XYZ file of C-alpha atoms in Angstrom:
243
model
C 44.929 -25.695 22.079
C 44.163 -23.897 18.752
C 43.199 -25.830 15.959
C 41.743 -24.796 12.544
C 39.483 -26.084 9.785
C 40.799 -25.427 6.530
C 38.656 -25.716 2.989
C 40.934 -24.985 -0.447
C 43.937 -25.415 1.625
C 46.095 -26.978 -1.387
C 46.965 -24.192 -3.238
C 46.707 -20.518 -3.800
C 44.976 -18.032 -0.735
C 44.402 -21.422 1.713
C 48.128 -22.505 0.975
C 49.055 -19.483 2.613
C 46.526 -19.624 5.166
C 47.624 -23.029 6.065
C 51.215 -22.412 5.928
C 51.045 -19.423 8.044
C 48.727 -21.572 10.444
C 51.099 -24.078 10.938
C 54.574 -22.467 11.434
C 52.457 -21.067 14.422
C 52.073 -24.453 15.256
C 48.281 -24.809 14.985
C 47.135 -28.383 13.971
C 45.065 -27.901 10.637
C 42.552 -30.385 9.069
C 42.579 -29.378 5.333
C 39.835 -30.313 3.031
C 40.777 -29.907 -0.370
C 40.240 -31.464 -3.846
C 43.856 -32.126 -3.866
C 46.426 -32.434 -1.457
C 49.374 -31.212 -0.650
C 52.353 -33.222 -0.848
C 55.017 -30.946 0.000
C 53.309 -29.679 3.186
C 52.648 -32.609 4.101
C 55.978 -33.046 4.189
C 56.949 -29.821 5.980
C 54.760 -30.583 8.701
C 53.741 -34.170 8.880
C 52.284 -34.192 13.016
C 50.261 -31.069 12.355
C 48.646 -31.566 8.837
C 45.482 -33.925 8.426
C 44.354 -33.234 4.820
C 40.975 -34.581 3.166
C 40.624 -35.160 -0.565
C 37.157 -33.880 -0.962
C 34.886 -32.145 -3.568
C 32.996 -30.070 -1.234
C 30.687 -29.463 -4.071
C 29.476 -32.553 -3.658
C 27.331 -31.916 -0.979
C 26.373 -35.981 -0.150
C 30.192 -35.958 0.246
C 30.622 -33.251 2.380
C 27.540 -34.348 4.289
C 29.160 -38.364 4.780
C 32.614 -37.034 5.942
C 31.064 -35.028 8.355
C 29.077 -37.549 10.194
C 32.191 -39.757 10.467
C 34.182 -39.970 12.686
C 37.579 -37.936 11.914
C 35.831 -34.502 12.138
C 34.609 -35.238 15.835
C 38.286 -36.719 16.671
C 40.449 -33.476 15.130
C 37.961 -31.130 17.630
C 38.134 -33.281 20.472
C 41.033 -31.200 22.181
C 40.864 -28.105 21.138
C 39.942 -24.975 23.433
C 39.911 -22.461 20.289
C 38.971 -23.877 17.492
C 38.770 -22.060 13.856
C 36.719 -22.994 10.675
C 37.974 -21.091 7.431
C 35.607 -21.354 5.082
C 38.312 -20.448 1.989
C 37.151 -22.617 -0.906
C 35.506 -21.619 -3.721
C 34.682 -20.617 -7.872
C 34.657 -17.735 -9.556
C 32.718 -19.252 -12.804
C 30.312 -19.267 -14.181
C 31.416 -16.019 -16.004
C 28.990 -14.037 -18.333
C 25.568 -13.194 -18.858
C 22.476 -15.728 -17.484
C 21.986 -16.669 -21.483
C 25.938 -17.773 -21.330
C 25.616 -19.459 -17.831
C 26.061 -23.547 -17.690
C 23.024 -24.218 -15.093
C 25.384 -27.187 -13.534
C 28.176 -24.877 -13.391
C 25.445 -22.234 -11.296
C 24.472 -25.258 -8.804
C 28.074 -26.426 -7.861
C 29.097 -22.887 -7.343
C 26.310 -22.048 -5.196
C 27.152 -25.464 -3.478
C 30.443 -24.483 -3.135
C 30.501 -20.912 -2.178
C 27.743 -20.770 -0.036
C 25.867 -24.386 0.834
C 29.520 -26.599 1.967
C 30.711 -23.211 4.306
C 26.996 -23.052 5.850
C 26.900 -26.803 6.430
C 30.031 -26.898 7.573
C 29.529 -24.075 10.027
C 26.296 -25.776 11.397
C 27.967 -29.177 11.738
C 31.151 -27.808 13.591
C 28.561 -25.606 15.999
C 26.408 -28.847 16.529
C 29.152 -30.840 18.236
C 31.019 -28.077 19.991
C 31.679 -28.974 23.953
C 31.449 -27.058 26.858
C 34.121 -24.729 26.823
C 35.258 -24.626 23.430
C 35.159 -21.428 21.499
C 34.889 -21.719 17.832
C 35.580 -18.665 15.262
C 34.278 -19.271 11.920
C 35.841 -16.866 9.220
C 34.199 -16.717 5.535
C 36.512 -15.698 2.873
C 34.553 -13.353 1.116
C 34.489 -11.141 -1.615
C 34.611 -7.395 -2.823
C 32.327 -8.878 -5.453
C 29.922 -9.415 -2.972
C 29.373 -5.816 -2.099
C 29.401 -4.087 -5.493
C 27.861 -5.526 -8.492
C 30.154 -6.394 -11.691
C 28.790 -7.529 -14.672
C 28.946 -11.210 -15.289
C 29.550 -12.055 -12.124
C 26.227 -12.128 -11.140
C 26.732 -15.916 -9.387
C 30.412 -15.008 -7.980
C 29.136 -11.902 -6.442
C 25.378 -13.652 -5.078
C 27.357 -16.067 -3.731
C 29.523 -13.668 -1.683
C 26.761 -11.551 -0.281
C 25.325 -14.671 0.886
C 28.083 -14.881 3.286
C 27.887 -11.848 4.379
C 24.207 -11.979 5.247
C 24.886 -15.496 6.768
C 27.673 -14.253 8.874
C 25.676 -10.757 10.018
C 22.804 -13.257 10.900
C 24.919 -15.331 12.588
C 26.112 -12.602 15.016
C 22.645 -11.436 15.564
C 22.379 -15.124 17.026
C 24.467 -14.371 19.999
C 25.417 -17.599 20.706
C 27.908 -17.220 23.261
C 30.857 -19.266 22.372
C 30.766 -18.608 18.188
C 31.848 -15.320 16.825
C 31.971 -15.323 13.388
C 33.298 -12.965 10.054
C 32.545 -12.774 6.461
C 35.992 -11.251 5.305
C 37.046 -9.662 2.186
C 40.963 -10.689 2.064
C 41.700 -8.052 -1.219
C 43.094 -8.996 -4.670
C 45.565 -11.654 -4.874
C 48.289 -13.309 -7.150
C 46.172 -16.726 -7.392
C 44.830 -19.289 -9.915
C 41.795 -18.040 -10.030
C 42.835 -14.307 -10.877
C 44.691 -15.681 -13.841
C 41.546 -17.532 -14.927
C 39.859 -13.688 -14.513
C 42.537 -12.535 -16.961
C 41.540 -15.397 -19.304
C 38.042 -14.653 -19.510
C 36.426 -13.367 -23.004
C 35.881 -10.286 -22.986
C 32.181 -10.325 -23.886
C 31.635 -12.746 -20.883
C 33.254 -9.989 -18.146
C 33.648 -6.450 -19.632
C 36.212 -5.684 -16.360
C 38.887 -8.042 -17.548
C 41.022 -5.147 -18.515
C 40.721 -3.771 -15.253
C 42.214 -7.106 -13.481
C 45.195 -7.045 -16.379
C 46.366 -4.084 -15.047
C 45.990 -5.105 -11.530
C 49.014 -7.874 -12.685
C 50.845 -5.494 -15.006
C 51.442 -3.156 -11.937
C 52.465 -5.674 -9.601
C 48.718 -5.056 -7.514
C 47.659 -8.463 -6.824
C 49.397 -9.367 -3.270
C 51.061 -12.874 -2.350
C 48.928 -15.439 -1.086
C 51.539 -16.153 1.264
C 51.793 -12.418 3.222
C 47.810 -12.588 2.805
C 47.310 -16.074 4.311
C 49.628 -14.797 7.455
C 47.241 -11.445 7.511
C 44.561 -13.365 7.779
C 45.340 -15.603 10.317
C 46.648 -12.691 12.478
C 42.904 -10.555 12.346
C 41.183 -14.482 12.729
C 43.219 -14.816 16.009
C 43.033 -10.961 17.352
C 41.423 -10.622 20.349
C 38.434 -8.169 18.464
C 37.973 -10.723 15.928
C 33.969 -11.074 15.482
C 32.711 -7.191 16.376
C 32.277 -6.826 13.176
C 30.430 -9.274 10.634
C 31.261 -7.949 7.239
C 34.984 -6.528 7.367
C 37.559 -6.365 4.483
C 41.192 -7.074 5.202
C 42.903 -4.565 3.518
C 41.372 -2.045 6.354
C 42.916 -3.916 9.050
């Protein structure tokens, strides 16, 4: 049985990754800020969904060791973890950056997908395969300015997941994946952005003006499709819109 692991899977990129995930029929376990009433609804035997701010890492840490996590795994043969949730701010220059808003980024982007992937790994059984899959970042592969969290925070994935592979262990393959430019909250908060904090606002404007930025939904079902092809893992660092 396939089942996946599912951070941000509420709204925007995730909602499509968990939609797509379960009209396959693949039990998901989302963890999420917020849930989802209305898939809920759609899918009430498949969806599990966890109100959680994985920023909090004490949280993240307490759920984990309970009981629930160890329970949703129990059957599965293939299991995935999506690591999909995450913050674009703080925006701007260091003098402009909030330190708090630097730590729960960093705890966001990069410590809750690392713990997570650890935790998983650590109670794995015999036999069970488990794909983890990083939602990464273009950002994290060519510097823009005043991004300089957003993008650290992105490479760090990509280092964790070529490190990762370098590991060999025999049952984990994992990906950091760029999935492209996409019709989500967080590109309209881009759009919102002063100016002075992220001279390449214009840039993303455009992007919307000419109908650029794909649907979350037709992403989320792109994704799920290279996450569940048989080559999935040869290569560490890989960007969707390739594929």
């Amino acid at each position: 049985m396939i089942k996946a692991i599912l951070t941000g899977h509420s709204k925007g990129l995730g909602l499509g990754i968990a939609r797509s995930l379960l009209c396959k029929g693949h039990p998901v376990l989302g963890l999420s800020r917020s849930i989802n009433d209305e898939l809920q609804h759609e899918f009430p035997p498949l969806l599990q969904q966890v109100a959680i701010d994985l920023s909090e890492i004490s949280a993240l840490e307490h759920w984990a060791n309970g009981t629930q996590l160890q329970e949703f795994i129990e059957n599965a043969t293939l299991l995935l973890l999506i690591n999909n949730a995450g913050l674009v701010t703080p925006i701007g220059p260091l003098h402009a950056q909030d330190p708090v808003e630097i730590a729960r980024s960093v705890q966001l982007n990069v410590t809750a997908p690392m713990v997570l992937s650890a935790k998983v790994t650590h109670i794995l059984k015999n036999g069970q395969e488990l794909r983890v899959l990083h939602v990464s970042s273009g950002a994290g592969r060519r510097p823009y300015p005043g991004w300089s969290v957003y993008g650290a925070t992105k490479a760090a994935l990509d280092i964790h997941a070529q490190t990762v592979k370098l590991d060999g262990q025999p049952n984990v393959r994992i990906c950091s994946l760029a999935p492209g430019v996409i019709d989500t909250g967080m590109q309209a908060q881009i759009r919102e952005t002063d100016v002075n904090l992220f001279p390449n606002r214009q840039r993303f404007i455009e992007l919307n003006n000419e109908g650029a930025l794909t649907n979350p939904q037709h992403t989320g079902e792109h994704l799920v499709n290279y996450l569940l092809a048989p080559g999935f893992g040869q290569l560490a660092v890989d960007d969707l819109r390739s594929n």
